[in-house]
XYZ file of C-alpha atoms in Angstrom:
672
model
C -7.783 -10.231 -11.797
C -9.146 -10.400 -15.063
C -11.756 -9.016 -17.921
C -15.222 -10.915 -17.489
C -17.737 -11.114 -20.829
C -21.012 -12.728 -21.832
C -23.837 -12.507 -24.266
C -26.778 -14.325 -23.224
C -29.518 -14.864 -25.842
C -33.257 -14.030 -24.482
C -34.820 -14.943 -27.471
C -32.904 -17.718 -29.381
C -31.151 -15.789 -31.515
C -27.851 -16.749 -31.779
C -24.966 -14.938 -30.245
C -22.326 -13.954 -32.458
C -18.724 -14.870 -31.189
C -17.282 -11.445 -33.354
C -19.585 -9.275 -31.109
C -18.044 -11.531 -27.958
C -14.200 -10.775 -28.908
C -15.043 -7.205 -29.706
C -16.412 -7.116 -26.012
C -13.121 -9.177 -24.857
C -10.587 -7.280 -27.116
C -12.456 -3.725 -25.103
C -11.010 -5.793 -21.628
C -7.927 -6.188 -23.307
C -5.445 -4.085 -20.825
C -7.336 -6.065 -17.585
C -5.719 -9.379 -18.802
C -2.642 -9.486 -20.652
C -1.613 -12.623 -19.591
C -4.534 -15.327 -21.320
C -7.752 -15.036 -23.258
C -10.208 -17.274 -23.718
C -14.089 -18.241 -25.053
C -16.464 -20.341 -24.751
C -19.816 -20.883 -26.737
C -22.316 -22.657 -25.105
C -25.994 -24.113 -25.864
C -27.997 -25.506 -22.842
C -30.012 -28.763 -23.339
C -33.004 -28.342 -24.846
C -34.673 -30.804 -22.752
C -33.639 -29.503 -19.235
C -32.537 -32.822 -18.778
C -28.927 -32.500 -19.830
C -29.034 -33.986 -22.906
C -28.444 -32.636 -26.110
C -26.417 -29.719 -24.854
C -22.621 -28.302 -26.461
C -20.066 -26.510 -25.900
C -17.207 -25.455 -27.618
C -13.617 -23.715 -26.658
C -11.488 -21.050 -28.301
C -8.415 -18.642 -27.147
C -6.892 -15.771 -29.230
C -4.115 -16.999 -31.383
C -1.355 -15.335 -28.986
C -2.322 -17.498 -26.614
C -2.219 -20.708 -28.352
C 1.257 -21.622 -26.957
C 0.030 -21.171 -23.472
C -3.315 -23.395 -24.650
C -1.926 -25.862 -26.793
C -5.056 -28.367 -26.410
C -7.700 -25.572 -27.426
C -8.836 -24.150 -31.242
C -7.882 -20.669 -32.282
C -10.797 -18.362 -32.891
C -11.465 -17.394 -35.889
C -9.765 -20.576 -36.912
C -11.164 -24.070 -38.854
C -12.492 -25.543 -36.274
C -14.115 -22.312 -34.670
C -15.877 -22.069 -38.325
C -17.383 -25.052 -37.827
C -18.472 -25.289 -34.435
C -20.179 -21.948 -35.178
C -21.612 -23.075 -38.183
C -22.915 -26.314 -36.485
C -24.689 -25.195 -33.390
C -27.260 -21.850 -32.525
C -25.386 -20.872 -29.264
C -27.511 -19.372 -26.377
C -24.383 -18.366 -24.527
C -21.166 -16.822 -24.961
C -18.189 -16.418 -22.203
C -14.765 -14.865 -22.931
C -11.881 -13.985 -20.462
C -9.218 -11.888 -20.523
C -6.551 -13.151 -17.758
C -3.816 -11.410 -15.004
C -2.403 -14.377 -13.874
C -2.096 -13.821 -9.976
C -2.305 -17.298 -7.901
C -1.849 -20.146 -9.917
C -0.343 -18.580 -12.822
C -0.019 -22.036 -14.828
C -2.534 -22.837 -17.849
C -4.713 -25.061 -15.954
C -5.927 -21.780 -14.482
C -7.398 -20.602 -17.712
C -10.669 -19.723 -18.436
C -14.279 -19.839 -18.738
C -13.547 -23.207 -16.356
C -15.866 -25.745 -16.270
C -16.319 -29.050 -14.065
C -15.364 -31.937 -14.612
C -18.851 -33.334 -16.016
C -19.208 -29.835 -17.888
C -22.318 -28.854 -16.459
C -21.013 -25.718 -14.679
C -19.108 -23.012 -16.583
C -17.635 -19.654 -15.058
C -15.552 -16.598 -15.863
C -14.138 -15.034 -12.581
C -12.404 -11.963 -11.702
C -10.571 -10.784 -8.341
C -9.337 -13.250 -5.519
C -10.863 -15.045 -2.986
C -8.525 -14.630 0.176
C -10.028 -18.169 2.218
C -9.870 -20.083 -0.473
C -7.377 -22.947 0.626
C -9.542 -22.891 3.393
C -12.590 -23.465 1.610
C -10.754 -26.394 -0.665
C -9.885 -28.320 2.359
C -12.841 -28.534 3.388
C -14.271 -29.225 0.104
C -11.496 -32.113 -0.449
C -12.879 -33.353 3.369
C -16.124 -34.261 0.845
C -14.319 -36.291 -1.902
C -13.952 -33.434 -4.168
C -10.524 -33.335 -6.513
C -8.819 -30.608 -7.907
C -7.188 -30.300 -11.564
C -4.973 -26.430 -10.433
C -4.279 -24.925 -7.538
C -6.527 -21.325 -8.614
C -9.106 -20.280 -6.442
C -11.534 -19.805 -9.429
C -11.784 -23.446 -9.575
C -12.958 -23.307 -5.581
C -15.484 -21.308 -6.420
C -16.836 -23.469 -9.200
C -16.972 -26.587 -6.564
C -18.440 -24.641 -4.454
C -20.714 -24.098 -6.676
C -21.517 -27.043 -8.034
C -21.681 -28.134 -4.412
C -24.084 -25.663 -2.897
C -25.110 -22.970 -5.196
C -25.734 -19.760 -4.539
C -25.871 -20.234 -1.001
C -21.941 -20.670 -1.279
C -21.570 -16.505 -1.569
C -21.511 -15.495 2.037
C -18.860 -18.211 2.609
C -16.515 -16.132 0.229
C -13.959 -13.599 1.789
C -12.450 -11.350 -1.194
C -13.060 -9.037 -3.566
C -15.087 -10.902 -6.925
C -16.986 -10.610 -9.691
C -18.161 -13.456 -11.654
C -21.023 -15.643 -13.989
C -21.579 -18.969 -13.355
C -23.418 -20.881 -16.531
C -25.611 -24.096 -15.888
C -24.982 -25.744 -18.944
C -28.089 -27.865 -17.939
C -30.721 -26.023 -16.905
C -29.356 -22.495 -18.676
C -29.578 -20.781 -15.797
C -27.062 -17.649 -15.437
C -26.040 -16.004 -12.204
C -23.741 -12.759 -12.171
C -22.482 -11.651 -8.942
C -20.197 -9.349 -7.078
C -18.457 -9.291 -3.489
C -20.236 -7.467 -0.294
C -18.315 -4.309 -0.963
C -18.072 -3.977 -4.211
C -14.393 -3.772 -4.747
C -14.699 -5.323 -8.279
C -17.075 -4.052 -10.540
C -19.826 -6.264 -13.448
C -21.687 -4.129 -15.425
C -24.973 -5.041 -17.528
C -27.381 -4.370 -19.914
C -30.542 -5.850 -21.328
C -31.634 -5.655 -24.847
C -34.658 -7.194 -26.765
C -32.637 -10.737 -27.902
C -29.717 -10.177 -25.393
C -28.152 -9.807 -21.747
C -24.925 -8.419 -22.107
C -22.477 -8.312 -19.258
C -18.986 -7.473 -18.723
C -16.487 -6.119 -15.814
C -15.965 -2.090 -17.659
C -19.418 -0.148 -19.742
C -16.662 -0.429 -22.738
C -17.227 -4.060 -22.829
C -20.980 -3.849 -23.455
C -20.936 -0.147 -25.526
C -18.168 -2.176 -27.963
C -20.628 -5.509 -28.947
C -22.575 -3.416 -31.170
C -25.238 -5.065 -29.718
C -26.706 -1.517 -27.853
C -27.234 1.833 -29.178
C -24.885 4.267 -27.619
C -26.401 7.260 -25.334
C -26.484 9.257 -22.648
C -28.723 8.724 -19.739
C -30.350 12.508 -18.700
C -31.073 11.466 -15.241
C -27.812 9.972 -14.595
C -25.821 13.321 -15.584
C -28.001 15.132 -13.334
C -27.184 12.469 -10.638
C -23.104 12.918 -11.472
C -23.359 16.552 -11.710
C -25.015 17.081 -8.717
C -22.935 14.594 -6.378
C -19.985 13.776 -8.614
C -20.989 10.417 -8.464
C -23.942 8.160 -9.040
C -25.620 6.820 -6.118
C -28.155 4.247 -8.147
C -27.271 1.642 -10.185
C -27.050 3.880 -13.613
C -24.100 4.695 -14.995
C -24.081 7.498 -17.551
C -24.691 5.234 -20.839
C -28.481 4.523 -20.982
C -29.218 0.921 -20.129
C -25.702 -0.008 -18.734
C -26.313 -0.710 -15.209
C -23.867 -1.662 -12.716
C -24.771 -4.565 -10.277
C -25.134 -3.869 -6.617
C -22.558 -5.050 -4.043
C -23.565 -7.787 -2.759
C -25.894 -8.929 -5.229
C -26.714 -11.088 -7.433
C -28.671 -10.863 -10.463
C -30.421 -14.160 -11.928
C -31.430 -14.825 -15.419
C -31.874 -17.712 -18.149
C -30.586 -18.624 -21.270
C -33.647 -18.380 -23.915
C -36.034 -16.940 -21.362
C -37.288 -13.298 -22.599
C -38.337 -12.480 -18.741
C -36.083 -9.990 -16.815
C -32.591 -10.663 -15.076
C -34.222 -11.154 -11.613
C -31.715 -9.271 -8.542
C -31.405 -9.565 -5.327
C -28.643 -9.178 -2.073
C -27.661 -11.819 -0.368
C -24.985 -10.331 1.895
C -25.436 -6.917 4.096
C -21.673 -6.373 5.429
C -22.758 -4.029 8.212
C -25.552 -5.066 9.110
C -24.697 -5.632 13.179
C -24.647 -8.876 14.878
C -23.802 -7.775 18.351
C -23.663 -4.989 20.502
C -19.749 -4.282 21.891
C -20.731 -1.731 23.796
C -20.124 -4.077 27.125
C -16.331 -4.546 25.384
C -15.444 -0.932 26.439
C -13.218 1.129 24.197
C -9.800 -0.200 25.034
C -11.506 -3.997 24.224
C -12.761 -2.866 21.044
C -8.787 -1.267 20.074
C -7.213 -4.459 20.780
C -9.539 -6.255 18.857
C -9.255 -4.159 16.426
C -5.696 -4.691 16.397
C -5.698 -8.744 16.160
C -7.949 -8.379 13.333
C -6.356 -5.974 11.118
C -3.100 -8.034 11.416
C -5.084 -10.857 10.417
C -6.367 -9.687 7.700
C -3.341 -8.073 5.900
C -1.579 -11.309 6.504
C -4.294 -13.108 4.748
C -4.223 -10.542 1.695
C -0.553 -10.840 0.938
C -1.379 -14.173 -0.730
C -0.103 -14.203 -4.104
C 2.128 -15.888 -6.761
C 3.625 -12.713 -8.129
C 5.380 -9.706 -6.229
C 3.107 -7.980 -3.802
C 3.786 -3.711 -3.212
C 1.581 -0.936 -1.312
C 0.741 2.366 -1.788
C 2.457 4.567 0.968
C 1.065 7.667 1.598
C 2.587 8.556 4.734
C -0.975 8.384 6.663
C -1.735 5.918 9.356
C -3.910 4.200 6.849
C -1.622 2.819 4.455
C 1.402 3.105 7.285
C -0.109 0.448 9.122
C -0.717 -2.034 6.404
C 2.688 -1.457 5.566
C 3.971 -1.864 8.886
C 2.154 -5.382 9.161
C 3.374 -6.635 5.539
C 6.162 -6.072 6.178
C 7.143 -8.880 8.363
C 6.514 -10.853 6.144
C 8.238 -9.382 3.141
C 11.648 -7.722 3.511
C 12.263 -4.464 1.401
C 8.317 -4.263 0.267
C 7.984 -1.997 -2.493
C 5.978 0.967 -1.863
C 4.976 4.193 -4.009
C 3.958 7.635 -3.699
C 2.872 10.080 -5.744
C 3.762 13.772 -4.895
C 3.123 17.399 -6.485
C 5.546 19.915 -7.814
C 4.413 22.762 -5.590
C 5.981 25.988 -7.390
C 4.060 28.778 -7.695
C 1.421 27.223 -5.410
C -0.573 29.008 -3.177
C -3.110 28.807 -0.495
C -3.985 25.571 1.264
C -3.205 23.842 -1.905
C 0.696 24.173 -0.573
C 0.273 21.089 1.694
C -0.539 18.952 -0.500
C 2.752 16.990 -1.062
C 2.871 14.504 1.428
C 6.556 12.970 -0.253
C 8.298 13.923 2.892
C 5.720 12.088 5.551
C 6.034 9.160 3.524
C 9.806 9.174 2.820
C 10.124 8.987 6.845
C 8.015 6.247 6.970
C 9.671 4.439 4.512
C 12.702 4.649 6.335
C 11.209 3.430 9.598
C 9.552 1.112 7.893
C 12.939 -0.137 5.584
C 10.949 -0.190 2.527
C 11.962 0.130 -1.048
C 10.257 3.067 -1.929
C 9.661 5.065 -5.428
C 7.862 8.327 -5.795
C 6.320 10.394 -9.409
C 6.172 13.900 -8.997
C 3.423 15.457 -10.702
C 3.547 18.725 -12.679
C 0.545 20.770 -13.436
C 0.710 19.642 -17.694
C 0.241 16.345 -16.599
C -3.253 15.963 -15.859
C -3.904 16.643 -19.285
C -1.062 14.879 -21.008
C -2.985 11.932 -19.114
C -6.568 12.897 -19.832
C -7.681 11.314 -23.337
C -6.287 7.840 -22.094
C -7.516 8.379 -18.286
C -10.849 8.834 -19.591
C -10.805 6.113 -21.957
C -10.473 3.598 -19.639
C -12.687 5.268 -16.756
C -15.803 4.934 -18.446
C -18.102 5.147 -15.319
C -17.575 8.400 -13.833
C -17.353 9.028 -10.049
C -15.841 10.974 -7.278
C -12.920 13.373 -7.120
C -10.134 14.214 -9.231
C -8.051 10.954 -10.565
C -5.074 11.444 -12.529
C -2.788 11.822 -9.512
C -3.800 7.990 -9.025
C -3.533 7.347 -12.356
C 0.333 7.992 -12.423
C 0.571 6.014 -9.129
C -0.625 3.165 -10.226
C 1.345 3.650 -13.755
C 4.379 3.828 -11.454
C 3.713 0.840 -8.966
C 2.636 -1.199 -11.978
C 6.166 -1.182 -12.933
C 7.343 -3.057 -10.458
C 4.592 -5.153 -9.001
C 1.507 -6.621 -10.003
C -0.430 -6.441 -6.957
C 0.048 -3.519 -4.616
C -2.247 -2.917 -1.350
C -4.310 0.262 -0.879
C -5.833 1.642 2.667
C -8.563 2.730 0.927
C -11.781 1.829 3.441
C -10.562 2.632 6.491
C -12.051 6.260 6.490
C -15.446 4.916 5.541
C -15.619 2.287 8.407
C -13.864 3.993 11.408
C -15.245 7.352 10.413
C -12.627 9.758 9.214
C -14.239 12.525 8.102
C -15.683 14.331 11.113
C -16.405 17.329 9.579
C -18.803 16.063 6.884
C -21.143 14.495 9.941
C -21.030 17.651 11.510
C -23.062 19.743 8.517
C -25.342 16.307 8.732
C -25.714 16.475 12.541
C -26.328 19.784 12.545
C -29.830 20.140 10.765
C -31.609 22.512 13.186
C -31.744 25.016 9.956
C -33.779 22.429 8.180
C -37.139 21.404 8.128
C -35.561 17.809 8.292
C -32.425 15.682 8.390
C -32.899 14.513 4.845
C -33.037 17.942 3.580
C -29.931 19.184 5.301
C -27.475 15.664 3.986
C -29.062 16.452 0.652
C -27.688 19.742 0.577
C -24.420 18.557 1.969
C -24.295 15.900 -0.753
C -24.116 18.657 -3.575
C -20.277 18.836 -4.523
C -19.984 20.392 -7.367
C -22.341 23.352 -7.130
C -24.520 24.315 -4.189
C -28.156 23.574 -4.489
C -29.500 27.064 -5.654
C -27.208 27.248 -8.778
C -27.350 23.991 -9.900
C -30.229 23.991 -12.375
C -29.330 27.182 -13.963
C -25.863 24.694 -14.853
C -27.989 22.653 -16.957
C -29.593 23.446 -20.294
C -33.670 23.640 -20.796
C -33.843 20.635 -22.065
C -32.938 18.603 -19.083
C -35.189 20.537 -16.335
C -37.485 18.006 -16.728
C -34.865 15.314 -15.239
C -33.755 17.368 -12.467
C -35.987 15.200 -9.652
C -33.550 12.288 -10.666
C -31.184 12.951 -8.290
C -33.208 13.699 -5.420
C -34.732 10.301 -5.935
C -31.543 8.458 -5.941
C -30.360 10.193 -3.102
C -33.446 9.673 -1.243
C -33.433 5.480 -1.798
C -30.199 5.215 -0.857
C -30.651 6.761 2.067
C -33.329 4.564 2.747
C -31.245 1.385 2.386
C -29.356 2.946 5.645
C -32.197 3.844 7.728
C -32.603 2.207 10.992
C -33.697 4.625 13.749
C -31.619 7.244 11.901
C -33.202 10.614 11.981
C -35.769 9.694 14.677
C -33.160 8.460 17.188
C -30.352 10.285 19.196
C -27.078 11.924 16.882
C -24.652 8.741 17.847
C -28.183 7.020 15.660
C -27.580 9.502 12.744
C -23.665 8.838 13.065
C -24.659 5.306 12.079
C -26.967 6.167 9.112
C -24.112 8.549 7.400
C -21.338 6.276 7.528
C -23.452 3.772 6.288
C -24.908 6.043 3.370
C -20.652 6.480 2.952
C -19.976 3.218 2.721
C -22.637 2.435 0.182
C -21.970 5.791 -2.086
C -18.352 7.622 -1.333
C -16.658 4.669 -0.936
C -18.071 2.708 -3.809
C -17.248 5.583 -5.993
C -13.832 5.438 -5.065
C -13.201 1.540 -5.386
C -14.966 1.795 -9.035
C -12.189 4.460 -9.783
C -9.761 2.281 -8.308
C -10.526 -1.191 -10.215
C -10.558 0.889 -13.649
C -7.231 2.547 -12.886
C -5.241 -0.231 -11.527
C -6.271 -2.294 -14.103
C -5.698 -0.061 -17.373
C -2.315 -0.507 -15.750
C -2.243 -4.666 -15.856
C -1.805 -4.429 -12.259
C -4.419 -5.576 -9.143
C -5.137 -3.390 -5.930
C -6.003 -5.017 -2.706
C -7.666 -3.358 0.340
C -6.915 -4.614 3.618
C -9.391 -2.804 5.425
C -12.667 -4.253 3.523
C -11.554 -7.893 4.454
C -14.911 -9.731 5.326
C -13.722 -9.948 9.149
C -13.160 -6.546 9.770
C -15.886 -4.720 8.047
C -17.754 -7.012 10.183
C -16.036 -6.174 13.311
C -16.480 -2.446 12.216
C -20.142 -2.760 11.691
C -20.518 -3.940 15.544
C -18.394 -1.177 17.161
C -21.392 2.046 18.676
C -20.730 4.576 16.033
C -20.121 7.534 18.880
C -17.216 5.239 19.681
C -15.416 6.115 16.507
C -15.886 9.958 16.895
C -15.562 13.027 19.768
C -19.298 13.190 19.535
C -18.919 16.411 21.776
C -16.596 18.276 19.292
C -18.863 16.894 16.532
C -22.003 17.034 17.588
C -21.200 20.551 18.804
C -22.408 22.146 15.644
C -21.104 23.701 12.808
C -20.266 27.271 14.235
C -17.241 25.612 15.912
C -14.137 24.416 14.646
C -13.958 20.730 13.816
C -10.350 18.813 13.428
C -9.740 16.016 11.305
C -8.388 14.194 14.384
C -11.916 14.095 16.247
C -12.641 10.734 14.092
C -11.279 7.397 14.035
C -10.454 7.351 17.339
C -10.717 3.524 17.638
C -8.339 3.012 14.551
C -5.907 5.493 15.807
C -5.963 3.776 19.170
C -5.617 0.068 17.841
C -2.598 1.115 14.823
C -0.517 2.716 17.767
C 0.708 -1.284 18.084
C 2.120 -0.337 14.632
C 3.293 2.816 14.342
C 4.233 5.602 16.431
C 1.793 8.560 17.869
C 3.263 11.231 15.351
C 1.281 8.885 12.679
C -1.430 7.641 14.999
C -2.291 10.995 16.017
C -1.492 12.692 12.513
C -4.798 15.005 10.734
C -6.033 13.568 7.507
C -4.806 14.337 4.608
C -6.590 14.095 1.372
C -5.015 12.807 -1.787
C -5.742 15.582 -4.308
C -3.244 17.619 -6.763
C -3.081 21.427 -6.251
C -5.719 21.841 -9.038
C -6.999 25.454 -7.833
C -3.760 27.114 -8.216
C -3.275 25.179 -11.668
C -6.718 25.435 -13.398
C -5.755 28.898 -12.759
C -1.938 28.927 -14.505
C -0.824 26.114 -16.624
C -4.029 23.726 -17.569
C -6.096 26.923 -18.266
C -5.583 27.360 -22.136
C -5.994 23.429 -21.828
C -9.624 23.706 -20.506
C -10.921 26.851 -22.342
C -9.594 24.478 -25.634
C -11.838 21.836 -24.442
C -15.187 22.681 -22.826
C -15.048 26.154 -24.863
C -14.909 24.218 -27.965
C -18.197 24.454 -30.130
C -17.902 20.762 -30.275
C -18.955 20.961 -26.795
C -20.731 24.091 -26.364
C -23.178 22.588 -28.962
C -24.260 19.638 -26.919
C -27.550 19.441 -25.557
C -26.552 19.000 -22.038
C -25.710 22.535 -20.133
C -26.146 26.281 -20.536
C -23.061 27.072 -22.172
C -23.110 31.175 -21.034
C -23.570 29.184 -17.406
C -20.372 27.033 -18.384
C -18.044 30.094 -19.621
C -19.559 32.230 -16.253
C -18.137 29.298 -13.883
C -15.342 28.848 -15.941
C -14.533 32.867 -15.648
C -15.299 32.983 -11.786
C -12.299 30.216 -10.980
C -9.940 31.225 -13.741
C -10.387 35.220 -12.124
C -10.366 34.000 -8.328
C -13.523 34.241 -7.691
C -14.145 30.834 -6.145
C -13.045 27.304 -6.702
C -14.362 25.318 -9.317
C -11.846 22.801 -9.932
C -14.297 19.757 -8.855
C -16.876 20.900 -11.764
C -13.970 21.877 -13.637
C -12.290 18.030 -13.879
C -16.417 16.612 -14.224
C -17.216 18.869 -17.528
C -13.635 18.077 -18.344
C -13.549 14.050 -17.888
C -17.874 13.690 -19.029
C -16.735 15.472 -22.282
C -13.895 13.237 -23.230
C -16.229 10.190 -22.389
C -19.015 10.888 -25.048
C -16.121 11.543 -27.861
C -14.669 8.403 -27.221
C -18.012 6.697 -26.748
C -20.976 8.273 -28.334
C -18.929 10.493 -30.948
C -16.880 8.045 -32.811
C -15.993 4.187 -32.207
C -13.643 3.628 -29.329
C -10.623 2.697 -29.618
C -7.628 3.097 -27.004
C -5.925 6.270 -27.319
C -1.966 6.674 -27.827
C -0.774 7.013 -24.337
C 1.134 9.545 -25.171
C 2.363 11.727 -22.012
C 0.215 9.514 -19.935
């Protein structure tokens, strides 16, 4: 688990090593254990002759890299004066597998042809290594990075479907100058890029690109419409102009010293069905899910450091811990709860500490909790938003504190993310999508259902007149995302539409969750693994008839009928009975959300006003200030619940203060 950064020259303008260092420094939180740089000049004749390379490390890591010259030293300056480097690679390391210096990056093949910077884990690297050794290959480290590097040397991009893991990486061919950037098939690990007149910039987080000094920092108006429609970004945009997120399962291809645009292609579609399991029967499918789930959890326990897990008290995280505990005695588990003093209404049920404590007792884990109070959001928000520089779904300060707790004990933490999206855990959302009789089309109904912050008829008034010309951006993004999921879809029976919406949520909502989880965990120098998104389990779930996962009689009965959360995840609930008592497998779904509807009307109200009604905020060009003030008033007076909108306005404002108004520096972690 690491941070990667790169600068690739398009025009022959040499890479500025200090810009590369600025990018790497911006990612320092992702890799506190080591750093490395490589300045490369591909062969000018494309025959492998005349190329050059120079490697460096930051002075504070010289003790672990005694054979590597320090960045900024005498040798560094001599190398920079001697060559006009066309490619710069940088890396920050969080050591999880192979803690020895031999895992240092950037890493290269013995003949210096291929160079790699890699972020993530490959869970099947040992099997792949044995296959390569059978071909006569030798290894100098015990790392999965070297396995990937030698796979690329052996097979090129054809090796990507072989990988089972979460990763983002860049490989440079020093002979041809070709560069490949790629990402795991489910989008667990992010990688961003931007194209300028002279360079292509690549980094694990937008801030790595924004702080390079090579890109003018601005906000993308189309992305603003998209985010405030869905509280998410369905396209490859980010809120920063010109900064793109490489999509899951995609490969970006480019060449150093070539002015053409990078080429993007998909190497894997994880939810593409390959067989029909309907003939296996419900019980047979559940048995397969149980067996596969156990293999996947065990596969993801590989680590040379301590492993823990989040434990919410629900089925998904509980099942993961139940399997992991068979290997680890007294496993560390972590829960975040909420102080519900003076909390009214439905939010009185938001604290799951009692359930998680009971499950911890059942599984005999070493359990730790953190309890959030009403002032904890504002205490963390400045620091949190510096790290979460790509805004996506929902509130996340509760995730911030949970990760902060877990990172005090472990460097690897297992999470139940993905179970709902693979096995249909949101039946009330599917009911809205399937009951579209009042709309002229399924697409129109579904588009309306994804307006998370304001209803479709209220949203346009939120934006200033200057932004009204961008209002079609969200519709276009939604249509493109839905089009990627279309099979028989809207023209087929309800079960076909269900498969389409499950695929849509996997590609959009889950992707947003994963993006946020990466930022928050890495802000605390911790790796989060998601066993539900292991290749084997995802492939199995893709072949389960969608209607088996949901009680279709209830979901398809129309929105006038009360829907239960237990009407979803039928296969998974039955499969997990092998690991947990029925009280957990039959339990209603509980979201991980703080009681902010109440807190925003009480203790947090003055903080919200101080940020959102500040002239610095209201003077910006994005929103109608009177509309914002009215929405705040409606929430504070109890007329409606605008907590999601308020959160989104707060984090968007902080994002601008960090990266647009002034050069970004890591805020002091006071309170957070």
